[in-house]
Coordinates of C-alpha atoms in Angstrom, one line a residue:
X12 CA -181.4 -91.3 -58.9
X13 CA -181.2 -89.7 -55.5
X14 CA -184.2 -88.3 -53.6
X15 CA -182.9 -84.8 -54.0
X16 CA -182.8 -85.0 -57.8
X17 CA -186.2 -86.7 -58.0
X18 CA -187.8 -84.2 -55.6
X19 CA -187.3 -81.2 -58.0
X20 CA -189.6 -82.5 -60.8
X21 CA -192.0 -84.1 -58.3
X22 CA -192.6 -80.8 -56.5
X23 CA -192.6 -78.8 -59.8
X24 CA -195.3 -81.1 -61.3
X25 CA -197.4 -81.0 -58.1
X26 CA -197.3 -77.1 -58.1
X27 CA -198.2 -77.0 -61.8
X28 CA -201.1 -79.4 -61.5
X29 CA -202.5 -77.5 -58.5
X30 CA -202.1 -74.2 -60.3
X31 CA -203.8 -75.6 -63.4
X32 CA -206.7 -77.0 -61.4
X33 CA -207.1 -73.6 -59.6
X34 CA -207.0 -71.8 -62.9
X35 CA -209.6 -74.2 -64.4
X36 CA -211.9 -73.6 -61.4
X37 CA -211.5 -69.8 -61.6
X38 CA -212.6 -70.0 -65.3
X39 CA -216.1 -71.1 -64.5
X40 CA -217.3 -67.5 -64.6
X41 CA -216.1 -67.2 -68.2
X42 CA -218.8 -69.7 -69.1
X43 CA -221.5 -67.2 -67.9
X44 CA -220.4 -64.4 -70.1
X45 CA -222.8 -63.1 -72.7
X46 CA -222.4 -64.9 -76.0
X47 CA -220.6 -68.0 -74.6
X48 CA -223.6 -70.2 -75.0
X49 CA -224.0 -69.0 -78.6
X50 CA -220.4 -69.8 -79.5
X51 CA -220.0 -73.1 -77.7
X52 CA -223.6 -74.3 -77.5
X53 CA -225.8 -74.6 -74.4
X54 CA -225.1 -78.3 -73.9
X55 CA -221.3 -77.8 -74.1
X56 CA -221.4 -74.9 -71.7
X57 CA -223.4 -77.0 -69.2
X58 CA -221.0 -79.9 -69.5
X59 CA -217.9 -77.7 -69.1
X60 CA -219.5 -76.1 -66.0
X61 CA -220.1 -79.5 -64.6
X62 CA -216.4 -80.4 -65.2
X63 CA -215.0 -77.2 -63.6
X64 CA -217.4 -76.6 -60.7
X65 CA -215.6 -79.1 -58.4
X66 CA -212.4 -77.0 -58.6
X67 CA -214.0 -73.6 -58.2
X68 CA -213.9 -71.5 -55.1
X69 CA -217.2 -69.9 -56.0
X70 CA -219.9 -72.1 -54.3
X71 CA -222.5 -73.7 -56.7
X72 CA -226.1 -72.8 -56.6
X73 CA -226.9 -75.8 -54.3
X74 CA -224.6 -74.4 -51.6
X75 CA -225.9 -70.8 -52.0
X76 CA -229.6 -71.8 -51.8
X77 CA -228.8 -74.0 -48.8
X78 CA -227.1 -71.1 -47.0
X79 CA -230.0 -68.8 -47.6
X80 CA -232.4 -71.4 -46.2
X81 CA -230.3 -71.6 -43.0
X82 CA -230.8 -68.0 -42.1
X83 CA -228.2 -66.5 -39.9
X84 CA -226.0 -69.6 -40.0
X85 CA -225.5 -69.5 -43.7
X86 CA -222.1 -67.9 -43.5
X87 CA -220.8 -71.0 -41.6
X88 CA -221.8 -73.2 -44.5
X89 CA -219.9 -70.9 -46.9
X90 CA -216.9 -71.1 -44.6
X91 CA -217.1 -74.9 -44.7
X92 CA -217.1 -74.8 -48.5
X93 CA -214.0 -72.6 -48.5
X94 CA -212.3 -75.0 -46.1
X95 CA -213.2 -78.0 -48.4
X96 CA -211.6 -76.2 -51.3
X97 CA -208.4 -75.4 -49.3
X98 CA -208.2 -79.1 -48.3
X99 CA -208.7 -80.2 -51.9
X100 CA -205.9 -78.1 -53.4
X101 CA -203.5 -78.9 -50.5
X102 CA -204.3 -82.6 -50.9
X103 CA -203.4 -82.5 -54.6
X104 CA -199.9 -81.4 -53.5
X105 CA -199.8 -83.9 -50.7
X106 CA -200.7 -86.9 -52.8
X107 CA -198.9 -86.1 -56.0
X108 CA -195.4 -85.4 -54.6
X109 CA -194.8 -88.9 -52.9
X110 CA -196.0 -90.8 -55.9
X111 CA -194.2 -88.7 -58.4
X112 CA -191.0 -88.9 -56.3
X113 CA -191.2 -92.7 -56.2
X114 CA -191.9 -93.0 -60.0
X115 CA -189.2 -90.5 -61.0
X116 CA -186.6 -92.2 -58.8
X117 CA -187.4 -95.8 -59.8
X118 CA -188.5 -95.0 -63.4
X119 CA -186.3 -92.1 -64.5
X120 CA -187.0 -90.9 -68.1
X121 CA -183.6 -92.0 -69.5
X122 CA -182.5 -95.1 -71.4
X123 CA -185.7 -95.3 -73.4
X124 CA -187.9 -95.0 -70.3
X125 CA -189.5 -91.7 -71.3
X126 CA -192.9 -93.0 -72.7
X127 CA -193.3 -95.2 -69.6
X128 CA -192.5 -92.4 -67.2
X129 CA -194.8 -90.0 -68.9
X130 CA -197.7 -92.4 -68.8
X131 CA -197.1 -93.3 -65.2
X132 CA -196.9 -89.7 -64.1
X133 CA -200.1 -88.9 -66.1
X134 CA -201.9 -91.7 -64.3
X135 CA -200.6 -90.7 -60.9
X136 CA -201.8 -87.1 -61.5
X137 CA -205.3 -88.5 -62.0
X138 CA -205.0 -90.6 -58.9
X139 CA -203.8 -87.7 -56.8
X140 CA -206.7 -85.5 -57.9
X141 CA -209.2 -88.2 -57.3
X142 CA -207.8 -88.7 -53.7
X143 CA -207.9 -85.0 -53.1
X144 CA -211.5 -84.8 -54.1
X145 CA -212.3 -87.8 -51.9
X146 CA -210.6 -86.5 -48.7
X147 CA -212.2 -83.1 -49.0
X148 CA -215.7 -84.4 -49.8
X149 CA -216.9 -84.6 -46.1
X150 CA -216.4 -80.9 -45.8
X151 CA -218.1 -80.3 -49.1
X152 CA -221.1 -82.5 -48.0
X153 CA -221.3 -80.6 -44.7
X154 CA -221.3 -77.2 -46.5
X155 CA -224.6 -78.2 -48.2
X156 CA -226.3 -78.9 -44.8
X157 CA -227.0 -82.6 -45.5
X158 CA -224.1 -84.2 -43.8
X159 CA -226.1 -86.7 -41.8
X160 CA -228.4 -87.8 -44.7
X161 CA -227.1 -90.9 -46.6
X162 CA -223.5 -89.8 -46.0
X163 CA -221.7 -92.7 -47.9
X164 CA -223.9 -92.4 -51.1
X165 CA -223.2 -88.7 -51.1
X166 CA -219.5 -89.4 -50.6
X167 CA -219.5 -91.9 -53.5
X168 CA -221.2 -89.4 -55.7
X169 CA -218.7 -86.6 -55.0
X170 CA -215.4 -88.6 -55.0
X171 CA -215.3 -88.7 -58.8
X172 CA -216.3 -85.1 -59.4
X173 CA -214.1 -83.0 -61.8
X174 CA -212.4 -86.1 -63.2
X175 CA -212.8 -85.1 -66.9
X176 CA -210.8 -81.8 -66.6
X177 CA -208.3 -83.6 -64.3
X178 CA -207.5 -86.1 -67.0
X179 CA -206.5 -83.3 -69.4
X180 CA -204.6 -81.2 -66.9
X181 CA -202.7 -84.2 -65.4
X182 CA -201.3 -84.9 -68.8
X183 CA -199.9 -81.4 -69.1
X184 CA -198.4 -81.7 -65.6
X185 CA -196.9 -85.1 -66.5
X186 CA -195.2 -83.7 -69.6
X187 CA -193.6 -80.8 -67.6
X188 CA -192.5 -83.2 -64.8
X189 CA -190.8 -85.5 -67.3
X190 CA -189.0 -82.7 -69.0
X191 CA -187.6 -81.4 -65.7
X192 CA -186.8 -85.0 -64.6
X193 CA -184.7 -85.4 -67.8
X194 CA -182.7 -82.3 -66.9
X195 CA -182.1 -83.4 -63.2
X196 CA -181.2 -86.9 -64.3
X197 CA -178.1 -85.6 -66.2
X198 CA -175.1 -86.3 -64.1
X199 CA -177.0 -88.6 -61.8
X200 CA -174.7 -91.5 -62.8
X201 CA -175.6 -94.8 -64.4
X202 CA -179.3 -95.6 -64.2
X203 CA -179.4 -99.0 -65.9
X204 CA -182.4 -101.1 -66.6
X205 CA -182.8 -104.2 -64.4
X206 CA -182.1 -107.6 -65.9
X207 CA -185.2 -109.7 -65.4
X208 CA -185.8 -113.2 -66.8
X209 CA -188.6 -113.2 -69.3
X210 CA -190.3 -116.2 -67.7
X211 CA -190.4 -114.6 -64.3
X212 CA -191.8 -111.3 -65.8
X213 CA -194.5 -113.2 -67.6
X214 CA -195.6 -115.1 -64.6
X215 CA -195.7 -112.0 -62.4
X216 CA -197.7 -110.1 -65.1
X217 CA -200.2 -112.9 -65.3
X218 CA -200.7 -113.0 -61.5
X219 CA -201.2 -109.2 -61.4
X220 CA -203.6 -109.3 -64.4
X221 CA -205.7 -112.0 -62.7
X222 CA -206.2 -109.8 -59.7
X223 CA -207.5 -107.0 -62.0
X224 CA -209.6 -109.5 -63.9
X225 CA -211.4 -110.4 -60.7
X226 CA -212.7 -106.8 -60.4
X227 CA -213.4 -106.4 -64.1
X228 CA -214.9 -109.7 -64.9
X229 CA -216.3 -111.2 -61.7
X230 CA -217.2 -108.2 -59.4
X231 CA -218.4 -106.0 -62.4
X232 CA -220.9 -108.6 -63.6
X233 CA -224.2 -107.0 -63.1
X234 CA -225.8 -109.5 -60.7
X235 CA -222.7 -109.4 -58.5
X236 CA -222.5 -105.6 -58.7
X237 CA -226.1 -105.3 -57.7
X238 CA -225.4 -107.4 -54.6
X239 CA -222.5 -105.2 -53.7
X240 CA -224.6 -102.0 -54.2
X241 CA -227.4 -103.3 -51.9
X242 CA -225.1 -104.1 -49.0
X243 CA -226.4 -102.5 -45.8
X244 CA -225.0 -102.2 -42.3
X245 CA -226.6 -101.4 -38.9
X246 CA -226.2 -97.8 -37.9
X247 CA -227.3 -94.4 -39.1
X248 CA -224.4 -92.6 -40.8
X249 CA -222.7 -95.6 -42.3
X250 CA -225.7 -97.8 -43.0
X251 CA -225.6 -97.6 -46.8
X252 CA -222.1 -98.5 -48.0
X253 CA -223.2 -100.0 -51.3
X254 CA -222.5 -97.1 -53.6
X255 CA -219.2 -96.4 -51.8
X256 CA -218.1 -100.0 -52.2
X257 CA -219.1 -100.0 -55.8
X258 CA -216.8 -97.1 -56.5
X259 CA -213.8 -98.8 -54.9
X260 CA -214.3 -102.4 -56.1
X261 CA -215.8 -102.2 -59.6
X262 CA -213.7 -101.3 -62.7
X263 CA -216.7 -101.5 -65.0
X264 CA -220.1 -103.2 -65.6
X265 CA -221.3 -105.9 -68.0
X266 CA -224.0 -108.4 -68.6
X267 CA -224.9 -111.0 -71.2
X268 CA -225.7 -110.0 -74.8
X269 CA -229.4 -109.6 -74.1
X270 CA -231.3 -107.6 -76.8
X271 CA -228.3 -107.1 -79.0
X272 CA -226.2 -109.2 -81.4
X273 CA -223.2 -111.1 -80.2
X274 CA -220.9 -109.1 -82.5
X275 CA -222.0 -105.8 -81.0
X276 CA -221.7 -107.2 -77.5
X277 CA -218.1 -108.4 -78.3
X278 CA -217.2 -105.0 -79.8
X279 CA -218.4 -103.3 -76.6
X280 CA -216.5 -105.8 -74.4
X281 CA -213.3 -105.1 -76.4
X282 CA -212.7 -102.2 -74.1
X283 CA -212.4 -104.5 -71.2
X284 CA -210.1 -106.8 -73.1
X285 CA -207.9 -103.8 -74.0
X286 CA -207.7 -102.9 -70.3
X287 CA -206.5 -106.3 -69.4
X288 CA -204.0 -106.3 -72.3
X289 CA -202.6 -103.0 -71.2
X290 CA -202.2 -104.2 -67.6
X291 CA -200.5 -107.4 -68.6
X292 CA -198.1 -105.7 -71.0
X293 CA -197.3 -103.0 -68.4
X294 CA -196.6 -105.5 -65.7
X295 CA -194.5 -107.6 -68.1
X296 CA -192.2 -104.7 -69.0
X297 CA -192.2 -102.8 -65.7
X298 CA -189.7 -104.9 -63.8
X299 CA -187.1 -104.4 -66.6
X300 CA -187.8 -100.7 -66.7
X301 CA -187.4 -100.1 -63.0
X302 CA -184.0 -99.4 -61.5
X303 CA -185.1 -101.7 -58.7
X304 CA -188.3 -103.8 -58.7
X305 CA -189.4 -103.2 -55.1
X306 CA -192.9 -104.0 -53.9
X307 CA -193.8 -100.4 -53.5
X308 CA -192.6 -99.5 -57.0
X309 CA -194.4 -102.5 -58.5
X310 CA -197.6 -101.5 -56.7
X311 CA -197.4 -97.9 -57.8
X312 CA -196.7 -99.1 -61.4
X313 CA -199.7 -101.5 -61.3
X314 CA -202.0 -98.6 -60.2
X315 CA -200.7 -96.5 -63.0
X316 CA -201.1 -99.3 -65.5
X317 CA -204.7 -99.9 -64.4
X318 CA -205.5 -96.3 -64.8
X319 CA -204.0 -96.1 -68.2
X320 CA -205.8 -99.3 -69.2
X321 CA -209.1 -97.7 -68.0
X322 CA -208.4 -94.6 -70.1
X323 CA -207.5 -96.7 -73.2
X324 CA -210.7 -98.7 -72.8
X325 CA -212.8 -95.6 -72.4
X326 CA -211.3 -94.0 -75.4
X327 CA -212.0 -97.1 -77.4
X328 CA -215.6 -97.1 -76.2
X329 CA -216.0 -93.4 -77.0
X330 CA -214.7 -94.1 -80.5
X331 CA -217.4 -96.9 -80.9
X332 CA -220.3 -94.8 -79.6
X333 CA -219.2 -91.3 -80.6
X334 CA -220.9 -91.2 -84.0
X335 CA -224.5 -90.9 -82.8
X336 CA -223.7 -89.3 -79.4
X337 CA -221.6 -86.5 -80.8
X338 CA -224.4 -85.6 -83.2
X339 CA -227.0 -85.5 -80.4
X340 CA -225.1 -84.0 -77.5
X341 CA -221.9 -82.5 -78.9
X342 CA -218.2 -83.5 -78.7
X343 CA -217.8 -82.3 -75.2
X344 CA -220.5 -84.7 -73.9
X345 CA -218.7 -87.6 -75.6
X346 CA -215.7 -87.2 -73.2
X347 CA -217.9 -87.3 -70.1
X348 CA -216.9 -90.9 -69.3
X349 CA -213.2 -90.1 -69.0
X350 CA -211.7 -90.9 -65.6
X351 CA -214.5 -93.3 -64.5
X352 CA -213.3 -96.0 -62.2
X353 CA -210.1 -94.4 -60.9
X354 CA -210.8 -95.3 -57.2
X355 CA -211.2 -98.9 -58.1
X356 CA -208.1 -98.8 -60.2
X357 CA -206.2 -97.5 -57.2
X358 CA -207.4 -100.3 -54.9
X359 CA -207.2 -103.1 -57.4
X360 CA -203.9 -101.9 -58.9
X361 CA -202.4 -101.9 -55.4
X362 CA -203.6 -105.4 -54.8
X363 CA -202.3 -106.5 -58.1
X364 CA -198.8 -104.9 -57.8
X365 CA -197.9 -106.5 -54.5
X366 CA -198.4 -110.2 -55.5
X367 CA -196.8 -109.5 -58.9
X368 CA -193.7 -108.2 -57.1
X369 CA -193.6 -111.2 -54.8
X370 CA -194.2 -113.6 -57.7
X371 CA -191.4 -112.0 -59.5
X372 CA -189.0 -112.8 -56.7
X373 CA -190.3 -116.3 -56.2
X374 CA -190.0 -117.0 -59.9
X375 CA -186.3 -116.1 -59.9
X376 CA -186.7 -112.5 -61.3
X377 CA -185.1 -110.7 -58.4
X378 CA -182.4 -108.5 -59.8
X379 CA -179.4 -107.4 -57.8
X380 CA -179.9 -104.2 -55.8
X381 CA -179.1 -101.3 -58.1
X382 CA -177.9 -99.2 -55.2
X383 CA -175.5 -101.8 -54.0
X384 CA -171.8 -101.4 -55.0
X385 CA -170.5 -103.9 -57.5
X386 CA -168.2 -106.6 -56.1
X387 CA -164.5 -105.9 -56.6
X388 CA -162.9 -107.6 -59.5
X389 CA -160.5 -110.4 -58.6
X390 CA -157.6 -111.2 -60.8
X391 CA -157.2 -114.8 -61.8
X392 CA -154.5 -116.7 -60.0
X393 CA -151.3 -117.3 -62.0
X394 CA -149.8 -120.7 -61.9
X395 CA -146.8 -121.0 -59.7
X396 CA -143.4 -121.0 -61.4
X397 CA -141.7 -124.3 -61.7

């Protein structure tokens, strides 16, 4: 598929995701209407407000109180908050379009690729929203008047804000993007699936999954994670990078089965096993689904596979824990863990996709360039007449 055909669904999906996030942020005031707490429940209203506030142009109470305490300079902090929100929504567009363009071009939703394209675009929408929150967080921190106090821990705390509503709205944007991509793919010519040897695909998937397992099994082990979180550097502003590194390096957290039965511990760890299984299967099938298995496409696919694996593990964990939690806190609170670990999935997935692509080539799985013209057919030589 050409860049022109792939750009239409990518831009449309980015505009839709940005509009949905803006609409969600503008709906915060509806939670303050009389009777909302009686209908939804006070806990559900508080949870929904926590989900939507990171996408709202109305500053939260912390910013308002901080501006009042600053006296005459309070309007400057409000202006910084508005600038942060402008950067946030512009960054959603800036990050979603390139990734969606690559995925739609290399993974067009034709020839039984539609489920894979939908899942990849859903994951990339979550990644784009998380990156948008991250790059706008410094302005958000400055608007609260505490920019020089423990900057990196504040940045680590803000970079995953609003992830729950982002997971839901990114799915809507992915569905629309796929539908438009199917329309633009008509008449684009033959978009065949690459022929990849099964052995090469398995070896590449194993290498990529091992990279993800380092984060999930080794770095996420609680003694190791504690050492990462307590890392300190010399200097004032960047002296406490532990929380920031934890967000980018750890896909989860686990310890031995202390104080619980082995069966319950294994059931809880099944979510981690599901993540690794999703990543391996995705990397196993991805080279055969791509029109061309480039390093960039494999890295983007590995990122999306890691995010989908995280979501699958979190849904499994929610199903295991939801019985008592839903009765105590309500169904909205049960979904509060959705989207955790996306920054680490972005970094670890990128590191997993590159060696998987290189292993695929070294193992003999490099398919011919899909964009290259086929060699001309040569007629067999006829024997000379006697």
